[in-house]
Short mmCIF file of C-alpha atoms and ligand atoms in Angstrom, two decimals:
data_model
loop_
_atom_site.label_atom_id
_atom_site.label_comp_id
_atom_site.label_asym_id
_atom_site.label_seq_id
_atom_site.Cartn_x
_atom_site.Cartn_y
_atom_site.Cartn_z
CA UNK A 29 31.07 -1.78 1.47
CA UNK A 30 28.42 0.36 0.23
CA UNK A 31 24.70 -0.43 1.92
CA UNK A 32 21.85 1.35 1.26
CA UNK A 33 20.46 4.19 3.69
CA UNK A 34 16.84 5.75 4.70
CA UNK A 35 17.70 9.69 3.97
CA UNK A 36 14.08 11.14 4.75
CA UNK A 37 10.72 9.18 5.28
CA UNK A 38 7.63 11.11 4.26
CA UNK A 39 3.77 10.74 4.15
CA UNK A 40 0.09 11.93 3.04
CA UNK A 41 -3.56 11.52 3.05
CA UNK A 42 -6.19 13.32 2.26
CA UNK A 43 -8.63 15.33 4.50
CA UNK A 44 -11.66 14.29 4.13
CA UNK A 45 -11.87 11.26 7.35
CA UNK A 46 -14.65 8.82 5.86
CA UNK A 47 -16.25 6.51 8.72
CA UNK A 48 -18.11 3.46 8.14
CA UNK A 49 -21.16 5.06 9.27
CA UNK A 50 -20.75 7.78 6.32
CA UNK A 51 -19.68 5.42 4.05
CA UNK A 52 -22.86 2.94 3.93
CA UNK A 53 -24.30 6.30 2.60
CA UNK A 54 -22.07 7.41 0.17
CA UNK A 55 -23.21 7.50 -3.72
CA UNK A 56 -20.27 6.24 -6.14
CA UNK A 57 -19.89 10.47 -6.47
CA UNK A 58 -19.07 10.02 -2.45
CA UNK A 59 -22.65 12.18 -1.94
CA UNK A 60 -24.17 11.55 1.55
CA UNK A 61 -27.40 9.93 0.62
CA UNK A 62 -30.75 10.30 2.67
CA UNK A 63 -30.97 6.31 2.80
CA UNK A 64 -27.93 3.93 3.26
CA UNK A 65 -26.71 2.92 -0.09
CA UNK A 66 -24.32 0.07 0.71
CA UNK A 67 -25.80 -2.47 3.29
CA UNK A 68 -23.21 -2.68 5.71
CA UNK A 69 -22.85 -1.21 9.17
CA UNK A 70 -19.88 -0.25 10.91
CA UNK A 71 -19.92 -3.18 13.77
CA UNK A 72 -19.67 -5.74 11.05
CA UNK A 73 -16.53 -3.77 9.69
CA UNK A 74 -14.43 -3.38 12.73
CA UNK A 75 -15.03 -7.05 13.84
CA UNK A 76 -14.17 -8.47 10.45
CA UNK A 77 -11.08 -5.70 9.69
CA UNK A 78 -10.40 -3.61 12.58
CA UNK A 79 -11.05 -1.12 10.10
CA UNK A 80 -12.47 2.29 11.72
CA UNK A 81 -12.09 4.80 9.04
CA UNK A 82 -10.41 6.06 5.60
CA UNK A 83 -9.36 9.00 3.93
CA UNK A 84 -10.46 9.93 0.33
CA UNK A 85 -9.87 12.57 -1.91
CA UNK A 86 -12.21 15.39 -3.56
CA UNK A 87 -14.66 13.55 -5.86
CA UNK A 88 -14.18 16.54 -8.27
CA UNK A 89 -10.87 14.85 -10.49
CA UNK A 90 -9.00 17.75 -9.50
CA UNK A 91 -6.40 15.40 -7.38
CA UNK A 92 -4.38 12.43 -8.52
CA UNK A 93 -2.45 9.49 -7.49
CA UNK A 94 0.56 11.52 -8.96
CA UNK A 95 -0.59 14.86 -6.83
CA UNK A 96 -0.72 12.48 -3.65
CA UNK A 97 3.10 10.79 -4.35
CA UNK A 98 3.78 14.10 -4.55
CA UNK A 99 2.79 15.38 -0.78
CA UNK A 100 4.79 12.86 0.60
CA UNK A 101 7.36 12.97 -1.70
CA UNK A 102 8.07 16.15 -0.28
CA UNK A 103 7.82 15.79 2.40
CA UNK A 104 10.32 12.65 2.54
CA UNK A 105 12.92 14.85 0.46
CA UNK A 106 12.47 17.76 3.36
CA UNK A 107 13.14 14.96 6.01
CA UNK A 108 16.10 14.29 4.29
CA UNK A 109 17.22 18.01 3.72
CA UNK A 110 17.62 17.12 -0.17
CA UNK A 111 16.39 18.59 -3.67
CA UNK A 112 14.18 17.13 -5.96
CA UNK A 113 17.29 17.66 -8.39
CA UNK A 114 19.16 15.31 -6.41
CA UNK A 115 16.77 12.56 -7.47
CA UNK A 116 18.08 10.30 -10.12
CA UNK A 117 15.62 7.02 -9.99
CA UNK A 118 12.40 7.35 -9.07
CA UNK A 119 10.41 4.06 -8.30
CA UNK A 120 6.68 4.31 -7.86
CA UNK A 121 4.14 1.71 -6.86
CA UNK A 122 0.22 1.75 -7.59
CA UNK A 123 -2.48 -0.09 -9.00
CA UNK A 124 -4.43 2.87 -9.59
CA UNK A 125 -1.86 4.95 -11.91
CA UNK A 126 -3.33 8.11 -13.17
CA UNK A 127 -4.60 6.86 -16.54
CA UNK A 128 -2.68 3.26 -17.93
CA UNK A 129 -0.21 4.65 -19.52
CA UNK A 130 2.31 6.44 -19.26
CA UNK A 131 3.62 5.07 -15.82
CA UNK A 132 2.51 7.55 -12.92
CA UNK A 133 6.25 8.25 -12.29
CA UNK A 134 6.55 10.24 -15.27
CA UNK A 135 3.63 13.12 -13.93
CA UNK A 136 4.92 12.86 -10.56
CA UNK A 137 8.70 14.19 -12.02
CA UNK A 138 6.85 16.35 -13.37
CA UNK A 139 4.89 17.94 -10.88
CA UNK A 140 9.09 17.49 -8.93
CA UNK A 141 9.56 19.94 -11.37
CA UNK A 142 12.43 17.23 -12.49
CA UNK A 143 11.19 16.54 -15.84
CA UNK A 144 13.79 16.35 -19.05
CA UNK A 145 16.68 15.84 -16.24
CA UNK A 146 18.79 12.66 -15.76
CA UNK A 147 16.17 11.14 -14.15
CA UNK A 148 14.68 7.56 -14.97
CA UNK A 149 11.07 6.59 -13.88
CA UNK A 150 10.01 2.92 -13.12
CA UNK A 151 6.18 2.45 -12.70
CA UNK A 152 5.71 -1.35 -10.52
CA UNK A 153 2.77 -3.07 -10.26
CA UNK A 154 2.97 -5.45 -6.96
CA UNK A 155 -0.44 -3.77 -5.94
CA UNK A 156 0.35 -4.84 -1.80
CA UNK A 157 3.59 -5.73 -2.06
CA UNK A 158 4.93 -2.96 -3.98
CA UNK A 159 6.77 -1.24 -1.22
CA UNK A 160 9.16 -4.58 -0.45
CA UNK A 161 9.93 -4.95 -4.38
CA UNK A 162 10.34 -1.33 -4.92
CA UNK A 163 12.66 -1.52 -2.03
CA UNK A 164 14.48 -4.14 -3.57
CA UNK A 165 15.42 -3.01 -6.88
CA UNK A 166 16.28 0.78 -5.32
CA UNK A 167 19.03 -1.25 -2.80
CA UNK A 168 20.30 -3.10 -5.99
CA UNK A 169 20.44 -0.18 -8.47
CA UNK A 170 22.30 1.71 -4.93
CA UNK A 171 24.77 -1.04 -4.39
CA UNK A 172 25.52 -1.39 -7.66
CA UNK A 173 25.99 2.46 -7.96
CA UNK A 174 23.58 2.88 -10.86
CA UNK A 175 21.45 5.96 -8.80
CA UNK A 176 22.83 7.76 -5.78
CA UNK A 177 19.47 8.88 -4.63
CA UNK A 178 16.21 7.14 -5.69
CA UNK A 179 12.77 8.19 -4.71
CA UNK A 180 10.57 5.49 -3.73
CA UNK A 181 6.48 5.62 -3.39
CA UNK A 182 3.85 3.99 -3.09
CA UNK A 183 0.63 6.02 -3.67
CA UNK A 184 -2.66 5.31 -4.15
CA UNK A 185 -5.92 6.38 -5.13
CA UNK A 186 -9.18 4.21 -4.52
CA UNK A 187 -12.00 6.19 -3.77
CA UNK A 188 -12.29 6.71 -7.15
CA UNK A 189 -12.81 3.59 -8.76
CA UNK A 190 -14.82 1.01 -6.29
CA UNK A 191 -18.48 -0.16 -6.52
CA UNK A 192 -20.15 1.77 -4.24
CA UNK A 193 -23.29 -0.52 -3.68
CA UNK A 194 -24.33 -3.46 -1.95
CA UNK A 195 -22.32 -5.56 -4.46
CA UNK A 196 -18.97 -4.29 -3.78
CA UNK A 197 -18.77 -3.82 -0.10
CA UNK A 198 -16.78 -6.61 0.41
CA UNK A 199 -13.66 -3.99 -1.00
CA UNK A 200 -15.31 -0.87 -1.29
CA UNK A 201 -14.95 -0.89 3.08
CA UNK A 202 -11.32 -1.91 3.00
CA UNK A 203 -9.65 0.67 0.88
CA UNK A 204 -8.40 4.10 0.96
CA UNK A 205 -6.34 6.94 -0.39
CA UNK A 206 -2.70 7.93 0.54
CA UNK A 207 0.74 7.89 -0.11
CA UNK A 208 4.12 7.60 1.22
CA UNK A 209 7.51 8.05 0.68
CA UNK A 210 11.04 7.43 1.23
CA UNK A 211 14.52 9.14 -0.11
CA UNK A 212 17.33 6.34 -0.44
CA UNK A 213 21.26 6.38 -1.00
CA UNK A 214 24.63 4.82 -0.79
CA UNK A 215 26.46 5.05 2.49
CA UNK A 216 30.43 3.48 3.09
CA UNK A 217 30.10 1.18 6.21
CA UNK A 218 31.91 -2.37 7.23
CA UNK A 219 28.82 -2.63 9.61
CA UNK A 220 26.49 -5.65 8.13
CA UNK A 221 23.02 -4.54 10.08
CA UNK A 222 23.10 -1.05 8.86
CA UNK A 223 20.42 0.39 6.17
CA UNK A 224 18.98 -1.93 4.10
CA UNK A 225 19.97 -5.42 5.40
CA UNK A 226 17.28 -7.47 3.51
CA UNK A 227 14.85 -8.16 1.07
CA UNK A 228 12.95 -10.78 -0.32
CA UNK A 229 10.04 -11.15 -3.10
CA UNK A 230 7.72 -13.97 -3.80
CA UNK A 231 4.71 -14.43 -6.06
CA UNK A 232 2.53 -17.36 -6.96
CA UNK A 233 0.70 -16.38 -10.23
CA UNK A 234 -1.71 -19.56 -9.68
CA UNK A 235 -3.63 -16.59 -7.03
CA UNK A 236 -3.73 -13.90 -9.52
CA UNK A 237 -7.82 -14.58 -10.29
CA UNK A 238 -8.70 -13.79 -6.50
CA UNK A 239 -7.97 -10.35 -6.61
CA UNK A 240 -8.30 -8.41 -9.41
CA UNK A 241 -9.79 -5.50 -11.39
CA UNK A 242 -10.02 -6.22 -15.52
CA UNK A 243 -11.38 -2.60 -16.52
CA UNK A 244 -10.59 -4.21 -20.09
CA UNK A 245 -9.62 -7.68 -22.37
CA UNK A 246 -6.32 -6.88 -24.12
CA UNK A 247 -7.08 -9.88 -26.02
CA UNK A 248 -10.86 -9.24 -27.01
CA UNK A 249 -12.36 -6.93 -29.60
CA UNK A 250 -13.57 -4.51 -29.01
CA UNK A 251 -11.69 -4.38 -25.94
CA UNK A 252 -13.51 -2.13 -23.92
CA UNK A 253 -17.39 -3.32 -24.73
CA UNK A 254 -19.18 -2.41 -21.35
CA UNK A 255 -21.68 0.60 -20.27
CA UNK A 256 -20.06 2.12 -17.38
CA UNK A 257 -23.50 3.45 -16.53
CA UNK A 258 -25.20 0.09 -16.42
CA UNK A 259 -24.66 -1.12 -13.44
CA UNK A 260 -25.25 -5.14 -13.75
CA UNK A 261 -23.36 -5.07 -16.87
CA UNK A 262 -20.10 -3.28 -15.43
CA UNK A 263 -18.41 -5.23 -13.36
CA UNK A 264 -15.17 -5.32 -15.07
CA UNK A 265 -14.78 -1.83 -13.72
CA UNK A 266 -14.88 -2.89 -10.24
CA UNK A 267 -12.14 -4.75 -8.52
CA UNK A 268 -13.76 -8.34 -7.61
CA UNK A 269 -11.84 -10.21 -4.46
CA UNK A 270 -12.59 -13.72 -3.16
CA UNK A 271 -11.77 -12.84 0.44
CA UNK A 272 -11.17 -16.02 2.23
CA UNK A 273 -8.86 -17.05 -0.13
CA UNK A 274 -6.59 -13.98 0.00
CA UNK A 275 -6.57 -13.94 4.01
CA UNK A 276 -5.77 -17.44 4.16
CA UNK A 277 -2.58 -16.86 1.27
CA UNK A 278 -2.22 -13.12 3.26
CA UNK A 279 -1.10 -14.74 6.78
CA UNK A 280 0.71 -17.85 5.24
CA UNK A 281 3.10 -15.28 3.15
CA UNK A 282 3.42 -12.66 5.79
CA UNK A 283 4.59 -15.61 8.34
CA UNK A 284 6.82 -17.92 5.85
CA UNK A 285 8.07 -13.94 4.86
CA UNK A 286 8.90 -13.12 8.26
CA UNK A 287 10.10 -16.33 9.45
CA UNK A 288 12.71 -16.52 6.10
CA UNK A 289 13.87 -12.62 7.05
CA UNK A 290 14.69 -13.50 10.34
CA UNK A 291 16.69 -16.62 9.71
CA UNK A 292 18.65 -15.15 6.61
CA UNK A 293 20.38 -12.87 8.51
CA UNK A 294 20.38 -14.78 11.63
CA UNK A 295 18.87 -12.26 13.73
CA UNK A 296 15.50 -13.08 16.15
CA UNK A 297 13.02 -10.12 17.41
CA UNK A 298 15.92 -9.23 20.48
CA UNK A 299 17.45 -7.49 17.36
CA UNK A 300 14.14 -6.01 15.86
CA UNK A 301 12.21 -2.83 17.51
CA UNK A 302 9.38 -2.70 15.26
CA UNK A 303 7.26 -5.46 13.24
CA UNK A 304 5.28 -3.17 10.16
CA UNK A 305 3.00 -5.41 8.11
CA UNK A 306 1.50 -4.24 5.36
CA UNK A 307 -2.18 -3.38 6.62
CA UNK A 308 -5.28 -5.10 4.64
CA UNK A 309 -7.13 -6.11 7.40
CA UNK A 310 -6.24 -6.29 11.27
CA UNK A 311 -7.43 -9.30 11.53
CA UNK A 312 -4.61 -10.28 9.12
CA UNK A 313 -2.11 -8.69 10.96
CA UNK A 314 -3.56 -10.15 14.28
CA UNK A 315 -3.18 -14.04 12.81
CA UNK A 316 0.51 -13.50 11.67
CA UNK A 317 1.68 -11.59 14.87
CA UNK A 318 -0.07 -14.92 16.20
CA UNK A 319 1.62 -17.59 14.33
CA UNK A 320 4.67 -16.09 13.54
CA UNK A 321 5.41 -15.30 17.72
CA UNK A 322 5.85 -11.65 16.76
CA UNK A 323 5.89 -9.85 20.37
CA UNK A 324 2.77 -7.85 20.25
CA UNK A 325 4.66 -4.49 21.40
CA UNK A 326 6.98 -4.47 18.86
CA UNK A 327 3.93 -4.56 15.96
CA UNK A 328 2.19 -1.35 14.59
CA UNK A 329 -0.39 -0.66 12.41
CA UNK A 330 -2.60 2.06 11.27
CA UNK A 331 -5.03 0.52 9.31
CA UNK A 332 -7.79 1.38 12.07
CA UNK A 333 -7.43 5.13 10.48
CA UNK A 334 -6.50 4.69 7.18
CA UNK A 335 -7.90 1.66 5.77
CA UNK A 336 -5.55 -0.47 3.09
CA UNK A 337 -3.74 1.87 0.90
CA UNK A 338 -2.19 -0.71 -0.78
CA UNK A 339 1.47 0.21 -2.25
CA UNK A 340 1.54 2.83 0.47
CA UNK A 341 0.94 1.24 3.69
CA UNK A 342 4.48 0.62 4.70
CA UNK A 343 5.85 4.08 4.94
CA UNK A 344 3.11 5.50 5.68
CA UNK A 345 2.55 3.44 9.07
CA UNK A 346 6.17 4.11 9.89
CA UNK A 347 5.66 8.06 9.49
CA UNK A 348 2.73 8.05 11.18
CA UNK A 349 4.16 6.26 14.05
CA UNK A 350 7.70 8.42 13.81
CA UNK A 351 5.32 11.16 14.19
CA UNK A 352 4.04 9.69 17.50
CA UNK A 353 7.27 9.55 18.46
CA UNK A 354 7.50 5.75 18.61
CA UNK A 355 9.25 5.12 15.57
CA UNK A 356 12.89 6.43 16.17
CA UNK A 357 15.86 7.49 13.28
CA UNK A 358 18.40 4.37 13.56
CA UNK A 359 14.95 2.03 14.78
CA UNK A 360 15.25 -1.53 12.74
CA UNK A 361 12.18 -2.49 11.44
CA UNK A 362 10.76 -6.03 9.65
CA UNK A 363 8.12 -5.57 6.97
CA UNK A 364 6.39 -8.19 5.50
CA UNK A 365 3.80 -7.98 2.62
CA UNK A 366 1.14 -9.44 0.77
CA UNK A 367 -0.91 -8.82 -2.04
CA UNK A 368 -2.41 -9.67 -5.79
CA UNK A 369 -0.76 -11.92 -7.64
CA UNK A 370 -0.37 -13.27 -5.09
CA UNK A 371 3.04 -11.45 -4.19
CA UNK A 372 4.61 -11.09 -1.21
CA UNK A 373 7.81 -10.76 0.48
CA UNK A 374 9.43 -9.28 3.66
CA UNK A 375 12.39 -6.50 4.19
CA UNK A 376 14.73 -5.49 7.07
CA UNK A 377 15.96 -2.27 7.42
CA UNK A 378 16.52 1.24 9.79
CA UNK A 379 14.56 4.10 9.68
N1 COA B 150 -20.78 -5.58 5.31
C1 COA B 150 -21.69 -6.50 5.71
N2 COA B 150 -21.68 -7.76 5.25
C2 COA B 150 -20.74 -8.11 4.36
C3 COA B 150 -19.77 -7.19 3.91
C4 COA B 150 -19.83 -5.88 4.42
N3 COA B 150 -18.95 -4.93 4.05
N4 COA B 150 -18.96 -7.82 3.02
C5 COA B 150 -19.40 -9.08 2.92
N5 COA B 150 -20.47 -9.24 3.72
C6 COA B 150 -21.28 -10.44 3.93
C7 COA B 150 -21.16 -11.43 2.79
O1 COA B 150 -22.02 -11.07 1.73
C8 COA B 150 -21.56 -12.69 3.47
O2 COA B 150 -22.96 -12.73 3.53
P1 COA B 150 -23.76 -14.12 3.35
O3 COA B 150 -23.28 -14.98 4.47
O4 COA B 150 -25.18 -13.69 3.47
O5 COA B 150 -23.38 -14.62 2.00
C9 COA B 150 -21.03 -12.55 4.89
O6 COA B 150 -20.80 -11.14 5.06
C10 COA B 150 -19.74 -13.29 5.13
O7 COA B 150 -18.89 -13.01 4.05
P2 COA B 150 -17.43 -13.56 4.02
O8 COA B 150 -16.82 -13.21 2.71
O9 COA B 150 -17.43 -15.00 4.44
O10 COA B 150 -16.76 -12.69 5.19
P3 COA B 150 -15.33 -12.78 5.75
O11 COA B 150 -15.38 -13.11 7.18
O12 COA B 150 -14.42 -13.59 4.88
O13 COA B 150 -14.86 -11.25 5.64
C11 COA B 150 -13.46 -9.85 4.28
C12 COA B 150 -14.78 -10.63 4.38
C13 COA B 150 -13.39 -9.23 2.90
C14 COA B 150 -13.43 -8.78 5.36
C15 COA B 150 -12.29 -10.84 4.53
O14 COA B 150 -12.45 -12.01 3.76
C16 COA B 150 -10.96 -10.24 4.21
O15 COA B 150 -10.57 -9.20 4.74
N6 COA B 150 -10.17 -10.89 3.33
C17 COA B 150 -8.89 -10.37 2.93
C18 COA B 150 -9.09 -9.24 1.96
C19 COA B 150 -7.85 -8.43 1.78
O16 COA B 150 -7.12 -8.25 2.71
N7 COA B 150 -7.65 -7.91 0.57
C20 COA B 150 -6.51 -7.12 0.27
C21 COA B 150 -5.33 -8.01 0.21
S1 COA B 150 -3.86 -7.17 0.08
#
């Protein structure tokens, strides 16, 4: 039987570490200010989101989503010992693609130095829940032998398009940049719980209005009609979030996801060494482990450090805790996931 296999597992974020103290002076060109800009303060962030820091990228345009999927894109294919010719599917998630079309898959082949080869390029747009999806088409394309070795990431780049004043610091303090990555292929086994033993994807449209960012009206004309300048009259560049509402539909999916994993393939948490939700707010995180009777060792996160980076999270907090030599090869690990739409889903599978 043919299952699907981790080859190489690879991550990236920027340099520049971005505290909460810095950030309640930042100026929407991320210029420390003499006076706070955004009234916030960093106690109020922790408590609410366990959030300590982020990463961002130059505020100069001269990096990309694209240029991020491709750090750890290399990285993953140097885990794995493989080319970037061996690539023939590459899957990428974001919600902040480097312009709207075309997909960001495209540039990052590209910049693989891939480009014009037998290569196709899928550009998904689960925003949160992108790694579990992405993960599920790339085991169905692999088991039905369509690729042999698809690249999957989920990169993103928010520092660059959130409302850096009092108005926006409900999201402006959750999100950050980064990207990760993972190299997938066939492998022959009779052995049921190896690779990629599971994946599931939800979504509830009826939630799609509590996160969201328009930037334009497909259906109005003219369809872009704002002045990015003004700063009352541009919220549609901004992404707007009712809060409450997503935690509350955040811990319900990540526990009915987790619960429905487990049960599927009739396995409990005896048979699971790591729990990896995606990471939007600790507190999040903290209410599913709760509900859900997910033994607290078994859980990691890194959103304390990072912040959400949305279609990354996932492979990046495995990296970053392989790299802390937690997370070992052959380690089984549950993700679950949750994000606009509302989407969500869950995924078992070795590292
Ligand atoms: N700093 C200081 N105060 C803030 C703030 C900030 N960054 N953001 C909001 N507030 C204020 C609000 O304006 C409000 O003030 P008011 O009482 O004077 O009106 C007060 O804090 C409480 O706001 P509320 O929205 O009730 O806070 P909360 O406890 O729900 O926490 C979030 C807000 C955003 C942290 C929380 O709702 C959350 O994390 N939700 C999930 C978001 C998420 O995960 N999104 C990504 C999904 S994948």
């Amino acid at each position: 039987m043919i299952r699907t296999k981790l080859l190489g597992l690879g991550s990236y974020v920027p340099d520049r570490v971005v505290t909460n103290d810095d950030l309640r002076f930042l100026n929407d060109q991320h210029i420390r200010q003499e006076q706070p800009v955004i009234e916030t303060n960093d106690q109020w962030i922790q408590q609410r989101t366990g959030i300590r820091s982020r990463r961002y990228v130059p505020a100069d345009g001269s990096v990309n989503t694209s240029d991020l999927a491709l750090a750890a894109a290399q990285r993953a294919l140097d885990d794995a010992g493989a080319k970037a010719e061996d690539i023939d599917c590459i899957i990428l998630g974001t919600l902040s693609p480097d312009m709207h079309f075309p997909g960001t898959a495209v540039f990052l082949q590209k910049k693989l130095g891939i480009s014009g080869r037998n290569c196709a390029c899928f550009d998904i747009r689960q925003q949160c829940s992108a790694f579990v999806y992405a993960l599920q088409m790339a085991d169905a394309f692999i088991r039905a032998g369509t690729y042999r070795r698809i690249l999957l990431v989920g990169a993103e780049l928010h520092s660059h398009s959130m409302d850096f004043s009092t108005r926006g610091r409900d999201v402006v303090v959750l999100f950050g940049d980064g990207a990760g990555a993972m190299l997938l292929g066939p492998t022959e086994t009779e052995d049921e719980r190896e690779g990629v033993l599971y994946t599931a994807a939800y979504a509830d449209g009826s939630g799609a209005m509590d996160l969201y960012l328009h930037i334009f009206n497909i259906a109005h004309r003219p369809y872009i009609d704002y002045n990015a300048l003004d700063r009352e009259q541009n919220q549609v560049i901004f992404p707007q979030m009712d809060g409450k509402r997503v935690f509350l539909h955040a811990v319900r999916g990540m526990v009915m996801a987790a619960h429905a994993a487990l049960a599927k393939t009739n396995m409990t948490w005896d048979d699971i060494q790591w729990f990896v939700p995606h990471q939007a707010n600790l507190r999040i995180n903290e209410k599913v482990v709760e509900v859900a009777k997910i033994p607290p060792e078994k859980v990691l996160n890194t959103i304390e450090w990072y912040g959400n980076t949305t279609a990354a999270t996932i492979p990046l907090t495995i990296d970053y805790w392989r790299q802390q030599g937690k997370v070992k090869k052959g380690d089984r690990v549950l993700s679950a996931v949750f994000g606009s739409g509302y989407t969500w889903g869950a995924a078992i599978f070795q590292v």
